Amino acid sequence: MKLSFEDKEFDYVVLNLILSMVPDGNKCLKEAYRVLKPNGKIAIFDKFASDGQKESLAKALLNKLTTSLGTDINRKFSQISKGINLKVVEERKSIFGGMYKIMILEKGD
């Protein structure tokens, strides 16, 4: 959440199963953005709830269990990436019916 690297130090940042685990996914992504060079890329593999999908009671209850184990299954990428100038270059559904996604993002400035 607070890296010891200089601004704009890396061409690539990999976030593997981290955005659903940290207390503040937006702060984590902003920190990755900070250390990324202009036109650099961020590769993400994580689970995200769909924007249009309403949370079911079963999923809400399951999330109480998974959150106690350290992961939030109801985070939405649109909320995590709010206010960060990143362009989605590629997005693919992955395991568990697309709940997990593979994303490649490019820094906007």
PDB file of N, CA and C in Angstrom:
ATOM      1  N   MET A   1       0.816  -1.190   0.000  1.00  0.00           N
ATOM      2  CA  MET A   1       0.000   0.000   0.000  1.00  0.00           C
ATOM      3  C   MET A   1       0.865   1.262   0.000  1.00  0.00           C
ATOM      4  N   LYS A   2       2.124   1.123   0.394  1.00  0.00           N
ATOM      5  CA  LYS A   2       3.059   2.256   0.342  1.00  0.00           C
ATOM      6  C   LYS A   2       4.423   1.681  -0.021  1.00  0.00           C
ATOM      7  N   LEU A   3       4.707   1.697  -1.318  1.00  0.00           N
ATOM      8  CA  LEU A   3       5.958   1.123  -1.821  1.00  0.00           C
ATOM      9  C   LEU A   3       7.126   2.077  -1.607  1.00  0.00           C
ATOM     10  N   SER A   4       8.296   1.516  -1.450  1.00  0.00           N
ATOM     11  CA  SER A   4       9.487   2.344  -1.226  1.00  0.00           C
ATOM     12  C   SER A   4      10.189   2.715  -2.525  1.00  0.00           C
ATOM     13  N   PHE A   5       9.530   2.542  -3.644  1.00  0.00           N
ATOM     14  CA  PHE A   5      10.122   2.860  -4.946  1.00  0.00           C
ATOM     15  C   PHE A   5       9.813   4.301  -5.341  1.00  0.00           C
ATOM     16  N   GLU A   6      10.649   4.835  -6.237  1.00  0.00           N
ATOM     17  CA  GLU A   6      10.439   6.177  -6.765  1.00  0.00           C
ATOM     18  C   GLU A   6       9.237   6.192  -7.704  1.00  0.00           C
ATOM     19  N   ASP A   7       8.710   7.376  -7.959  1.00  0.00           N
ATOM     20  CA  ASP A   7       7.649   7.544  -8.947  1.00  0.00           C
ATOM     21  C   ASP A   7       8.160   7.124 -10.319  1.00  0.00           C
ATOM     22  N   LYS A   8       7.288   6.559 -11.132  1.00  0.00           N
ATOM     23  CA  LYS A   8       7.568   6.225 -12.535  1.00  0.00           C
ATOM     24  C   LYS A   8       8.836   5.386 -12.707  1.00  0.00           C
ATOM     25  N   GLU A   9       8.982   4.354 -11.893  1.00  0.00           N
ATOM     26  CA  GLU A   9      10.183   3.524 -11.906  1.00  0.00           C
ATOM     27  C   GLU A   9      10.044   2.253 -12.750  1.00  0.00           C
ATOM     28  N   PHE A  10       8.827   1.758 -12.972  1.00  0.00           N
ATOM     29  CA  PHE A  10       8.650   0.455 -13.610  1.00  0.00           C
ATOM     30  C   PHE A  10       7.861   0.540 -14.917  1.00  0.00           C
ATOM     31  N   ASP A  11       8.229  -0.337 -15.853  1.00  0.00           N
ATOM     32  CA  ASP A  11       7.488  -0.470 -17.109  1.00  0.00           C
ATOM     33  C   ASP A  11       6.242  -1.324 -16.909  1.00  0.00           C
ATOM     34  N   TYR A  12       6.320  -2.293 -16.004  1.00  0.00           N
ATOM     35  CA  TYR A  12       5.227  -3.239 -15.756  1.00  0.00           C
ATOM     36  C   TYR A  12       5.052  -3.447 -14.259  1.00  0.00           C
ATOM     37  N   VAL A  13       3.792  -3.607 -13.861  1.00  0.00           N
ATOM     38  CA  VAL A  13       3.441  -3.971 -12.485  1.00  0.00           C
ATOM     39  C   VAL A  13       2.465  -5.139 -12.580  1.00  0.00           C
ATOM     40  N   VAL A  14       2.671  -6.157 -11.751  1.00  0.00           N
ATOM     41  CA  VAL A  14       1.781  -7.322 -11.714  1.00  0.00           C
ATOM     42  C   VAL A  14       1.068  -7.337 -10.372  1.00  0.00           C
ATOM     43  N   LEU A  15      -0.259  -7.399 -10.420  1.00  0.00           N
ATOM     44  CA  LEU A  15      -1.084  -7.498  -9.211  1.00  0.00           C
ATOM     45  C   LEU A  15      -1.841  -8.817  -9.289  1.00  0.00           C
ATOM     46  N   ASN A  16      -1.309  -9.820  -8.649  1.00  0.00           N
ATOM     47  CA  ASN A  16      -1.856 -11.173  -8.688  1.00  0.00           C
ATOM     48  C   ASN A  16      -2.585 -11.474  -7.384  1.00  0.00           C
ATOM     49  N   LEU A  17      -3.912 -11.533  -7.455  1.00  0.00           N
ATOM     50  CA  LEU A  17      -4.751 -11.856  -6.292  1.00  0.00           C
ATOM     51  C   LEU A  17      -4.459 -10.944  -5.102  1.00  0.00           C
ATOM     52  N   ILE A  18      -4.329  -9.654  -5.365  1.00  0.00           N
ATOM     53  CA  ILE A  18      -4.036  -8.709  -4.284  1.00  0.00           C
ATOM     54  C   ILE A  18      -5.157  -7.696  -4.066  1.00  0.00           C
ATOM     55  N   LEU A  19      -5.816  -7.252  -5.142  1.00  0.00           N
ATOM     56  CA  LEU A  19      -6.820  -6.189  -5.009  1.00  0.00           C
ATOM     57  C   LEU A  19      -8.043  -6.621  -4.201  1.00  0.00           C
ATOM     58  N   SER A  20      -8.303  -7.902  -4.143  1.00  0.00           N
ATOM     59  CA  SER A  20      -9.439  -8.394  -3.349  1.00  0.00           C
ATOM     60  C   SER A  20      -9.040  -8.700  -1.909  1.00  0.00           C
ATOM     61  N   MET A  21      -7.769  -8.528  -1.592  1.00  0.00           N
ATOM     62  CA  MET A  21      -7.291  -8.872  -0.249  1.00  0.00           C
ATOM     63  C   MET A  21      -6.871  -7.667   0.589  1.00  0.00           C
ATOM     64  N   VAL A  22      -6.370  -6.631  -0.048  1.00  0.00           N
ATOM     65  CA  VAL A  22      -5.900  -5.469   0.711  1.00  0.00           C
ATOM     66  C   VAL A  22      -7.093  -4.701   1.286  1.00  0.00           C
ATOM     67  N   PRO A  23      -6.891  -3.969   2.376  1.00  0.00           N
ATOM     68  CA  PRO A  23      -8.009  -3.221   2.964  1.00  0.00           C
ATOM     69  C   PRO A  23      -8.612  -2.181   2.015  1.00  0.00           C
ATOM     70  N   ASP A  24      -7.786  -1.572   1.165  1.00  0.00           N
ATOM     71  CA  ASP A  24      -8.253  -0.516   0.268  1.00  0.00           C
ATOM     72  C   ASP A  24      -7.696  -0.764  -1.131  1.00  0.00           C
ATOM     73  N   GLY A  25      -8.497  -1.400  -1.983  1.00  0.00           N
ATOM     74  CA  GLY A  25      -8.053  -1.738  -3.335  1.00  0.00           C
ATOM     75  C   GLY A  25      -7.720  -0.519  -4.165  1.00  0.00           C
ATOM     76  N   ASN A  26      -8.462   0.575  -3.988  1.00  0.00           N
ATOM     77  CA  ASN A  26      -8.200   1.800  -4.740  1.00  0.00           C
ATOM     78  C   ASN A  26      -6.844   2.381  -4.368  1.00  0.00           C
ATOM     79  N   LYS A  27      -6.525   2.408  -3.101  1.00  0.00           N
ATOM     80  CA  LYS A  27      -5.230   2.919  -2.643  1.00  0.00           C
ATOM     81  C   LYS A  27      -4.092   2.052  -3.184  1.00  0.00           C
ATOM     82  N   CYS A  28      -4.290   0.748  -3.202  1.00  0.00           N
ATOM     83  CA  CYS A  28      -3.288  -0.181  -3.727  1.00  0.00           C
ATOM     84  C   CYS A  28      -3.050   0.073  -5.219  1.00  0.00           C
ATOM     85  N   LEU A  29      -4.127   0.230  -5.979  1.00  0.00           N
ATOM     86  CA  LEU A  29      -3.993   0.463  -7.418  1.00  0.00           C
ATOM     87  C   LEU A  29      -3.368   1.828  -7.695  1.00  0.00           C
ATOM     88  N   LYS A  30      -3.688   2.834  -6.891  1.00  0.00           N
ATOM     89  CA  LYS A  30      -3.061   4.152  -7.040  1.00  0.00           C
ATOM     90  C   LYS A  30      -1.557   4.068  -6.795  1.00  0.00           C
ATOM     91  N   GLU A  31      -1.150   3.250  -5.863  1.00  0.00           N
ATOM     92  CA  GLU A  31       0.277   3.089  -5.571  1.00  0.00           C
ATOM     93  C   GLU A  31       0.978   2.386  -6.732  1.00  0.00           C
ATOM     94  N   ALA A  32       0.334   1.382  -7.315  1.00  0.00           N
ATOM     95  CA  ALA A  32       0.888   0.720  -8.499  1.00  0.00           C
ATOM     96  C   ALA A  32       1.001   1.723  -9.642  1.00  0.00           C
ATOM     97  N   TYR A  33       0.001   2.559  -9.808  1.00  0.00           N
ATOM     98  CA  TYR A  33      -0.003   3.604 -10.834  1.00  0.00           C
ATOM     99  C   TYR A  33       1.149   4.583 -10.617  1.00  0.00           C
ATOM    100  N   ARG A  34       1.389   4.958  -9.377  1.00  0.00           N
ATOM    101  CA  ARG A  34       2.442   5.917  -9.034  1.00  0.00           C
ATOM    102  C   ARG A  34       3.816   5.434  -9.480  1.00  0.00           C
ATOM    103  N   VAL A  35       4.110   4.163  -9.290  1.00  0.00           N
ATOM    104  CA  VAL A  35       5.447   3.642  -9.616  1.00  0.00           C
ATOM    105  C   VAL A  35       5.576   3.236 -11.083  1.00  0.00           C
ATOM    106  N   LEU A  36       4.496   3.353 -11.845  1.00  0.00           N
ATOM    107  CA  LEU A  36       4.481   2.953 -13.249  1.00  0.00           C
ATOM    108  C   LEU A  36       4.925   4.111 -14.149  1.00  0.00           C
ATOM    109  N   LYS A  37       5.799   3.804 -15.103  1.00  0.00           N
ATOM    110  CA  LYS A  37       6.241   4.801 -16.077  1.00  0.00           C
ATOM    111  C   LYS A  37       5.085   5.172 -17.002  1.00  0.00           C
ATOM    112  N   PRO A  38       5.158   6.350 -17.655  1.00  0.00           N
ATOM    113  CA  PRO A  38       4.140   6.698 -18.649  1.00  0.00           C
ATOM    114  C   PRO A  38       4.036   5.595 -19.710  1.00  0.00           C
ATOM    115  N   ASN A  39       2.823   5.261 -20.076  1.00  0.00           N
ATOM    116  CA  ASN A  39       2.524   4.186 -21.027  1.00  0.00           C
ATOM    117  C   ASN A  39       2.889   2.800 -20.502  1.00  0.00           C
ATOM    118  N   GLY A  40       3.228   2.694 -19.226  1.00  0.00           N
ATOM    119  CA  GLY A  40       3.500   1.396 -18.616  1.00  0.00           C
ATOM    120  C   GLY A  40       2.209   0.598 -18.469  1.00  0.00           C
ATOM    121  N   LYS A  41       2.369  -0.673 -18.166  1.00  0.00           N
ATOM    122  CA  LYS A  41       1.208  -1.563 -18.096  1.00  0.00           C
ATOM    123  C   LYS A  41       1.111  -2.248 -16.734  1.00  0.00           C
ATOM    124  N   ILE A  42      -0.125  -2.480 -16.334  1.00  0.00           N
ATOM    125  CA  ILE A  42      -0.421  -3.235 -15.120  1.00  0.00           C
ATOM    126  C   ILE A  42      -1.165  -4.500 -15.539  1.00  0.00           C
ATOM    127  N   ALA A  43      -0.663  -5.651 -15.100  1.00  0.00           N
ATOM    128  CA  ALA A  43      -1.337  -6.933 -15.333  1.00  0.00           C
ATOM    129  C   ALA A  43      -2.030  -7.324 -14.033  1.00  0.00           C
ATOM    130  N   ILE A  44      -3.315  -7.639 -14.145  1.00  0.00           N
ATOM    131  CA  ILE A  44      -4.110  -8.000 -12.970  1.00  0.00           C
ATOM    132  C   ILE A  44      -4.734  -9.373 -13.183  1.00  0.00           C
ATOM    133  N   PHE A  45      -4.622 -10.208 -12.163  1.00  0.00           N
ATOM    134  CA  PHE A  45      -5.390 -11.455 -12.096  1.00  0.00           C
ATOM    135  C   PHE A  45      -6.075 -11.433 -10.743  1.00  0.00           C
ATOM    136  N   ASP A  46      -7.396 -11.354 -10.761  1.00  0.00           N
ATOM    137  CA  ASP A  46      -8.131 -11.281  -9.494  1.00  0.00           C
ATOM    138  C   ASP A  46      -9.610 -11.550  -9.748  1.00  0.00           C
ATOM    139  N   LYS A  47     -10.348 -11.614  -8.670  1.00  0.00           N
ATOM    140  CA  LYS A  47     -11.793 -11.839  -8.775  1.00  0.00           C
ATOM    141  C   LYS A  47     -12.513 -10.525  -8.544  1.00  0.00           C
ATOM    142  N   PHE A  48     -13.516 -10.286  -9.396  1.00  0.00           N
ATOM    143  CA  PHE A  48     -14.308  -9.070  -9.295  1.00  0.00           C
ATOM    144  C   PHE A  48     -15.766  -9.399  -9.538  1.00  0.00           C
ATOM    145  N   ALA A  49     -16.632  -8.755  -8.773  1.00  0.00           N
ATOM    146  CA  ALA A  49     -18.066  -8.873  -9.012  1.00  0.00           C
ATOM    147  C   ALA A  49     -18.414  -8.005 -10.211  1.00  0.00           C
ATOM    148  N   SER A  50     -19.392  -8.417 -10.975  1.00  0.00           N
ATOM    149  CA  SER A  50     -19.832  -7.644 -12.136  1.00  0.00           C
ATOM    150  C   SER A  50     -20.577  -6.407 -11.677  1.00  0.00           C
ATOM    151  N   ASP A  51     -20.425  -5.316 -12.430  1.00  0.00           N
ATOM    152  CA  ASP A  51     -21.089  -4.062 -12.077  1.00  0.00           C
ATOM    153  C   ASP A  51     -22.606  -4.195 -12.064  1.00  0.00           C
ATOM    154  N   GLY A  52     -23.167  -4.846 -13.052  1.00  0.00           N
ATOM    155  CA  GLY A  52     -24.607  -4.946 -13.155  1.00  0.00           C
ATOM    156  C   GLY A  52     -25.224  -6.021 -12.282  1.00  0.00           C
ATOM    157  N   GLN A  53     -24.398  -6.822 -11.631  1.00  0.00           N
ATOM    158  CA  GLN A  53     -24.880  -7.965 -10.861  1.00  0.00           C
ATOM    159  C   GLN A  53     -25.247  -7.543  -9.442  1.00  0.00           C
ATOM    160  N   LYS A  54     -26.494  -7.828  -9.065  1.00  0.00           N
ATOM    161  CA  LYS A  54     -26.928  -7.555  -7.695  1.00  0.00           C
ATOM    162  C   LYS A  54     -26.449  -8.694  -6.800  1.00  0.00           C
ATOM    163  N   GLU A  55     -25.951  -8.334  -5.637  1.00  0.00           N
ATOM    164  CA  GLU A  55     -25.426  -9.323  -4.702  1.00  0.00           C
ATOM    165  C   GLU A  55     -26.565 -10.154  -4.115  1.00  0.00           C
ATOM    166  N   SER A  56     -26.451 -11.470  -4.235  1.00  0.00           N
ATOM    167  CA  SER A  56     -27.464 -12.358  -3.665  1.00  0.00           C
ATOM    168  C   SER A  56     -27.211 -12.531  -2.165  1.00  0.00           C
ATOM    169  N   LEU A  57     -28.242 -12.970  -1.467  1.00  0.00           N
ATOM    170  CA  LEU A  57     -28.112 -13.217  -0.037  1.00  0.00           C
ATOM    171  C   LEU A  57     -27.057 -14.288   0.220  1.00  0.00           C
ATOM    172  N   ALA A  58     -27.051 -15.339  -0.604  1.00  0.00           N
ATOM    173  CA  ALA A  58     -26.068 -16.419  -0.442  1.00  0.00           C
ATOM    174  C   ALA A  58     -24.642 -15.887  -0.614  1.00  0.00           C
ATOM    175  N   LYS A  59     -24.442 -15.033  -1.620  1.00  0.00           N
ATOM    176  CA  LYS A  59     -23.097 -14.481  -1.857  1.00  0.00           C
ATOM    177  C   LYS A  59     -22.692 -13.525  -0.738  1.00  0.00           C
ATOM    178  N   ALA A  60     -23.642 -12.774  -0.208  1.00  0.00           N
ATOM    179  CA  ALA A  60     -23.357 -11.873   0.916  1.00  0.00           C
ATOM    180  C   ALA A  60     -22.921 -12.670   2.141  1.00  0.00           C
ATOM    181  N   LEU A  61     -23.617 -13.777   2.410  1.00  0.00           N
ATOM    182  CA  LEU A  61     -23.240 -14.629   3.541  1.00  0.00           C
ATOM    183  C   LEU A  61     -21.890 -15.299   3.314  1.00  0.00           C
ATOM    184  N   LEU A  62     -21.683 -15.785   2.089  1.00  0.00           N
ATOM    185  CA  LEU A  62     -20.395 -16.399   1.755  1.00  0.00           C
ATOM    186  C   LEU A  62     -19.264 -15.387   1.883  1.00  0.00           C
ATOM    187  N   ASN A  63     -19.533 -14.129   1.511  1.00  0.00           N
ATOM    188  CA  ASN A  63     -18.509 -13.089   1.601  1.00  0.00           C
ATOM    189  C   ASN A  63     -18.105 -12.815   3.045  1.00  0.00           C
ATOM    190  N   LYS A  64     -19.029 -12.972   3.974  1.00  0.00           N
ATOM    191  CA  LYS A  64     -18.672 -12.818   5.399  1.00  0.00           C
ATOM    192  C   LYS A  64     -17.609 -13.843   5.781  1.00  0.00           C
ATOM    193  N   LEU A  65     -17.761 -15.076   5.292  1.00  0.00           N
ATOM    194  CA  LEU A  65     -16.784 -16.123   5.561  1.00  0.00           C
ATOM    195  C   LEU A  65     -15.463 -15.835   4.848  1.00  0.00           C
ATOM    196  N   THR A  66     -15.527 -15.535   3.551  1.00  0.00           N
ATOM    197  CA  THR A  66     -14.289 -15.326   2.790  1.00  0.00           C
ATOM    198  C   THR A  66     -13.534 -14.092   3.279  1.00  0.00           C
ATOM    199  N   THR A  67     -14.274 -13.046   3.694  1.00  0.00           N
ATOM    200  CA  THR A  67     -13.620 -11.849   4.220  1.00  0.00           C
ATOM    201  C   THR A  67     -12.873 -12.170   5.510  1.00  0.00           C
ATOM    202  N   SER A  68     -13.444 -13.008   6.347  1.00  0.00           N
ATOM    203  CA  SER A  68     -12.758 -13.399   7.578  1.00  0.00           C
ATOM    204  C   SER A  68     -11.497 -14.203   7.273  1.00  0.00           C
ATOM    205  N   LEU A  69     -11.460 -14.830   6.101  1.00  0.00           N
ATOM    206  CA  LEU A  69     -10.278 -15.584   5.666  1.00  0.00           C
ATOM    207  C   LEU A  69      -9.295 -14.708   4.886  1.00  0.00           C
ATOM    208  N   GLY A  70      -9.695 -13.458   4.602  1.00  0.00           N
ATOM    209  CA  GLY A  70      -8.773 -12.523   3.984  1.00  0.00           C
ATOM    210  C   GLY A  70      -9.061 -12.114   2.559  1.00  0.00           C
ATOM    211  N   THR A  71     -10.226 -12.459   2.004  1.00  0.00           N
ATOM    212  CA  THR A  71     -10.517 -12.045   0.633  1.00  0.00           C
ATOM    213  C   THR A  71     -11.975 -11.647   0.483  1.00  0.00           C
ATOM    214  N   ASP A  72     -12.210 -10.588  -0.282  1.00  0.00           N
ATOM    215  CA  ASP A  72     -13.552 -10.047  -0.505  1.00  0.00           C
ATOM    216  C   ASP A  72     -14.014 -10.445  -1.898  1.00  0.00           C
ATOM    217  N   ILE A  73     -15.081 -11.230  -1.982  1.00  0.00           N
ATOM    218  CA  ILE A  73     -15.553 -11.710  -3.284  1.00  0.00           C
ATOM    219  C   ILE A  73     -16.560 -10.758  -3.927  1.00  0.00           C
ATOM    220  N   ASN A  74     -16.837  -9.625  -3.279  1.00  0.00           N
ATOM    221  CA  ASN A  74     -17.828  -8.690  -3.803  1.00  0.00           C
ATOM    222  C   ASN A  74     -17.234  -7.370  -4.291  1.00  0.00           C
ATOM    223  N   ARG A  75     -15.929  -7.268  -4.420  1.00  0.00           N
ATOM    224  CA  ARG A  75     -15.326  -6.020  -4.904  1.00  0.00           C
ATOM    225  C   ARG A  75     -15.541  -5.864  -6.401  1.00  0.00           C
ATOM    226  N   LYS A  76     -15.788  -4.636  -6.792  1.00  0.00           N
ATOM    227  CA  LYS A  76     -16.008  -4.322  -8.203  1.00  0.00           C
ATOM    228  C   LYS A  76     -14.821  -3.518  -8.717  1.00  0.00           C
ATOM    229  N   PHE A  77     -14.321  -3.912  -9.885  1.00  0.00           N
ATOM    230  CA  PHE A  77     -13.158  -3.222 -10.439  1.00  0.00           C
ATOM    231  C   PHE A  77     -13.472  -1.752 -10.707  1.00  0.00           C
ATOM    232  N   SER A  78     -14.688  -1.441 -11.091  1.00  0.00           N
ATOM    233  CA  SER A  78     -15.052  -0.047 -11.367  1.00  0.00           C
ATOM    234  C   SER A  78     -14.880   0.827 -10.122  1.00  0.00           C
ATOM    235  N   GLN A  79     -15.120   0.285  -8.950  1.00  0.00           N
ATOM    236  CA  GLN A  79     -14.924   1.032  -7.706  1.00  0.00           C
ATOM    237  C   GLN A  79     -13.447   1.118  -7.346  1.00  0.00           C
ATOM    238  N   ILE A  80     -12.719   0.020  -7.553  1.00  0.00           N
ATOM    239  CA  ILE A  80     -11.292  -0.010  -7.235  1.00  0.00           C
ATOM    240  C   ILE A  80     -10.523   0.970  -8.119  1.00  0.00           C
ATOM    241  N   SER A  81     -10.911   1.085  -9.383  1.00  0.00           N
ATOM    242  CA  SER A  81     -10.157   1.911 -10.335  1.00  0.00           C
ATOM    243  C   SER A  81     -10.660   3.353 -10.427  1.00  0.00           C
ATOM    244  N   LYS A  82     -11.623   3.706  -9.606  1.00  0.00           N
ATOM    245  CA  LYS A  82     -12.214   5.046  -9.647  1.00  0.00           C
ATOM    246  C   LYS A  82     -11.150   6.122  -9.423  1.00  0.00           C
ATOM    247  N   GLY A  83     -11.112   7.112 -10.340  1.00  0.00           N
ATOM    248  CA  GLY A  83     -10.190   8.235 -10.203  1.00  0.00           C
ATOM    249  C   GLY A  83      -8.766   7.948 -10.662  1.00  0.00           C
ATOM    250  N   ILE A  84      -8.544   6.808 -11.318  1.00  0.00           N
ATOM    251  CA  ILE A  84      -7.199   6.436 -11.776  1.00  0.00           C
ATOM    252  C   ILE A  84      -7.222   6.376 -13.298  1.00  0.00           C
ATOM    253  N   ASN A  85      -6.301   7.083 -13.942  1.00  0.00           N
ATOM    254  CA  ASN A  85      -6.278   7.193 -15.399  1.00  0.00           C
ATOM    255  C   ASN A  85      -5.616   5.966 -16.031  1.00  0.00           C
ATOM    256  N   LEU A  86      -6.374   4.886 -16.097  1.00  0.00           N
ATOM    257  CA  LEU A  86      -5.901   3.641 -16.702  1.00  0.00           C
ATOM    258  C   LEU A  86      -6.832   3.232 -17.824  1.00  0.00           C
ATOM    259  N   LYS A  87      -6.261   2.798 -18.919  1.00  0.00           N
ATOM    260  CA  LYS A  87      -7.034   2.316 -20.062  1.00  0.00           C
ATOM    261  C   LYS A  87      -6.978   0.794 -20.070  1.00  0.00           C
ATOM    262  N   VAL A  88      -8.130   0.153 -20.203  1.00  0.00           N
ATOM    263  CA  VAL A  88      -8.172  -1.305 -20.293  1.00  0.00           C
ATOM    264  C   VAL A  88      -7.747  -1.695 -21.712  1.00  0.00           C
ATOM    265  N   VAL A  89      -6.603  -2.372 -21.809  1.00  0.00           N
ATOM    266  CA  VAL A  89      -6.074  -2.827 -23.094  1.00  0.00           C
ATOM    267  C   VAL A  89      -6.655  -4.199 -23.433  1.00  0.00           C
ATOM    268  N   GLU A  90      -6.789  -5.027 -22.403  1.00  0.00           N
ATOM    269  CA  GLU A  90      -7.315  -6.380 -22.594  1.00  0.00           C
ATOM    270  C   GLU A  90      -8.018  -6.812 -21.314  1.00  0.00           C
ATOM    271  N   GLU A  91      -9.117  -7.535 -21.489  1.00  0.00           N
ATOM    272  CA  GLU A  91      -9.835  -8.101 -20.349  1.00  0.00           C
ATOM    273  C   GLU A  91     -10.410  -9.438 -20.775  1.00  0.00           C
ATOM    274  N   ARG A  92     -10.075 -10.467 -20.003  1.00  0.00           N
ATOM    275  CA  ARG A  92     -10.564 -11.815 -20.314  1.00  0.00           C
ATOM    276  C   ARG A  92     -11.142 -12.449 -19.062  1.00  0.00           C
ATOM    277  N   LYS A  93     -12.209 -13.203 -19.260  1.00  0.00           N
ATOM    278  CA  LYS A  93     -12.737 -14.019 -18.169  1.00  0.00           C
ATOM    279  C   LYS A  93     -11.786 -15.175 -17.948  1.00  0.00           C
ATOM    280  N   SER A  94     -11.683 -15.582 -16.702  1.00  0.00           N
ATOM    281  CA  SER A  94     -10.814 -16.703 -16.366  1.00  0.00           C
ATOM    282  C   SER A  94     -11.643 -17.759 -15.638  1.00  0.00           C
ATOM    283  N   ILE A  95     -11.139 -18.285 -14.568  1.00  0.00           N
ATOM    284  CA  ILE A  95     -11.756 -19.418 -13.880  1.00  0.00           C
ATOM    285  C   ILE A  95     -13.035 -19.046 -13.133  1.00  0.00           C
ATOM    286  N   PHE A  96     -13.772 -20.067 -12.695  1.00  0.00           N
ATOM    287  CA  PHE A  96     -15.017 -19.955 -11.933  1.00  0.00           C
ATOM    288  C   PHE A  96     -16.054 -19.110 -12.672  1.00  0.00           C
ATOM    289  N   GLY A  97     -16.277 -19.458 -13.921  1.00  0.00           N
ATOM    290  CA  GLY A  97     -17.316 -18.811 -14.717  1.00  0.00           C
ATOM    291  C   GLY A  97     -17.064 -17.344 -14.979  1.00  0.00           C
ATOM    292  N   GLY A  98     -15.820 -16.947 -14.966  1.00  0.00           N
ATOM    293  CA  GLY A  98     -15.476 -15.558 -15.252  1.00  0.00           C
ATOM    294  C   GLY A  98     -15.433 -14.669 -14.027  1.00  0.00           C
ATOM    295  N   MET A  99     -15.654 -15.241 -12.828  1.00  0.00           N
ATOM    296  CA  MET A  99     -15.541 -14.435 -11.615  1.00  0.00           C
ATOM    297  C   MET A  99     -14.114 -13.889 -11.496  1.00  0.00           C
ATOM    298  N   TYR A 100     -13.139 -14.706 -11.869  1.00  0.00           N
ATOM    299  CA  TYR A 100     -11.747 -14.265 -11.926  1.00  0.00           C
ATOM    300  C   TYR A 100     -11.498 -13.697 -13.313  1.00  0.00           C
ATOM    301  N   LYS A 101     -10.751 -12.603 -13.347  1.00  0.00           N
ATOM    302  CA  LYS A 101     -10.466 -11.946 -14.622  1.00  0.00           C
ATOM    303  C   LYS A 101      -8.966 -11.723 -14.782  1.00  0.00           C
ATOM    304  N   ILE A 102      -8.560 -11.688 -16.036  1.00  0.00           N
ATOM    305  CA  ILE A 102      -7.199 -11.297 -16.403  1.00  0.00           C
ATOM    306  C   ILE A 102      -7.342  -9.964 -17.123  1.00  0.00           C
ATOM    307  N   MET A 103      -6.644  -8.963 -16.634  1.00  0.00           N
ATOM    308  CA  MET A 103      -6.741  -7.625 -17.229  1.00  0.00           C
ATOM    309  C   MET A 103      -5.353  -7.056 -17.482  1.00  0.00           C
ATOM    310  N   ILE A 104      -5.219  -6.368 -18.596  1.00  0.00           N
ATOM    311  CA  ILE A 104      -4.015  -5.597 -18.885  1.00  0.00           C
ATOM    312  C   ILE A 104      -4.459  -4.142 -19.007  1.00  0.00           C
ATOM    313  N   LEU A 105      -3.849  -3.291 -18.214  1.00  0.00           N
ATOM    314  CA  LEU A 105      -4.189  -1.866 -18.190  1.00  0.00           C
ATOM    315  C   LEU A 105      -2.967  -1.051 -18.593  1.00  0.00           C
ATOM    316  N   GLU A 106      -3.205   0.093 -19.199  1.00  0.00           N
ATOM    317  CA  GLU A 106      -2.104   0.970 -19.599  1.00  0.00           C
ATOM    318  C   GLU A 106      -2.270   2.332 -18.915  1.00  0.00           C
ATOM    319  N   LYS A 107      -1.152   2.855 -18.439  1.00  0.00           N
ATOM    320  CA  LYS A 107      -1.164   4.150 -17.763  1.00  0.00           C
ATOM    321  C   LYS A 107      -1.518   5.236 -18.759  1.00  0.00           C
ATOM    322  N   GLY A 108      -2.402   6.122 -18.369  1.00  0.00           N
ATOM    323  CA  GLY A 108      -2.920   7.142 -19.261  1.00  0.00           C
ATOM    324  C   GLY A 108      -2.047   8.370 -19.432  1.00  0.00           C
ATOM    325  N   ASP A 109      -1.067   8.595 -18.586  1.00  0.00           N
ATOM    326  CA  ASP A 109      -0.253   9.807 -18.781  1.00  0.00           C
ATOM    327  C   ASP A 109       1.213   9.496 -18.815  1.00  0.00           C
TER     328      ASP A 109
END
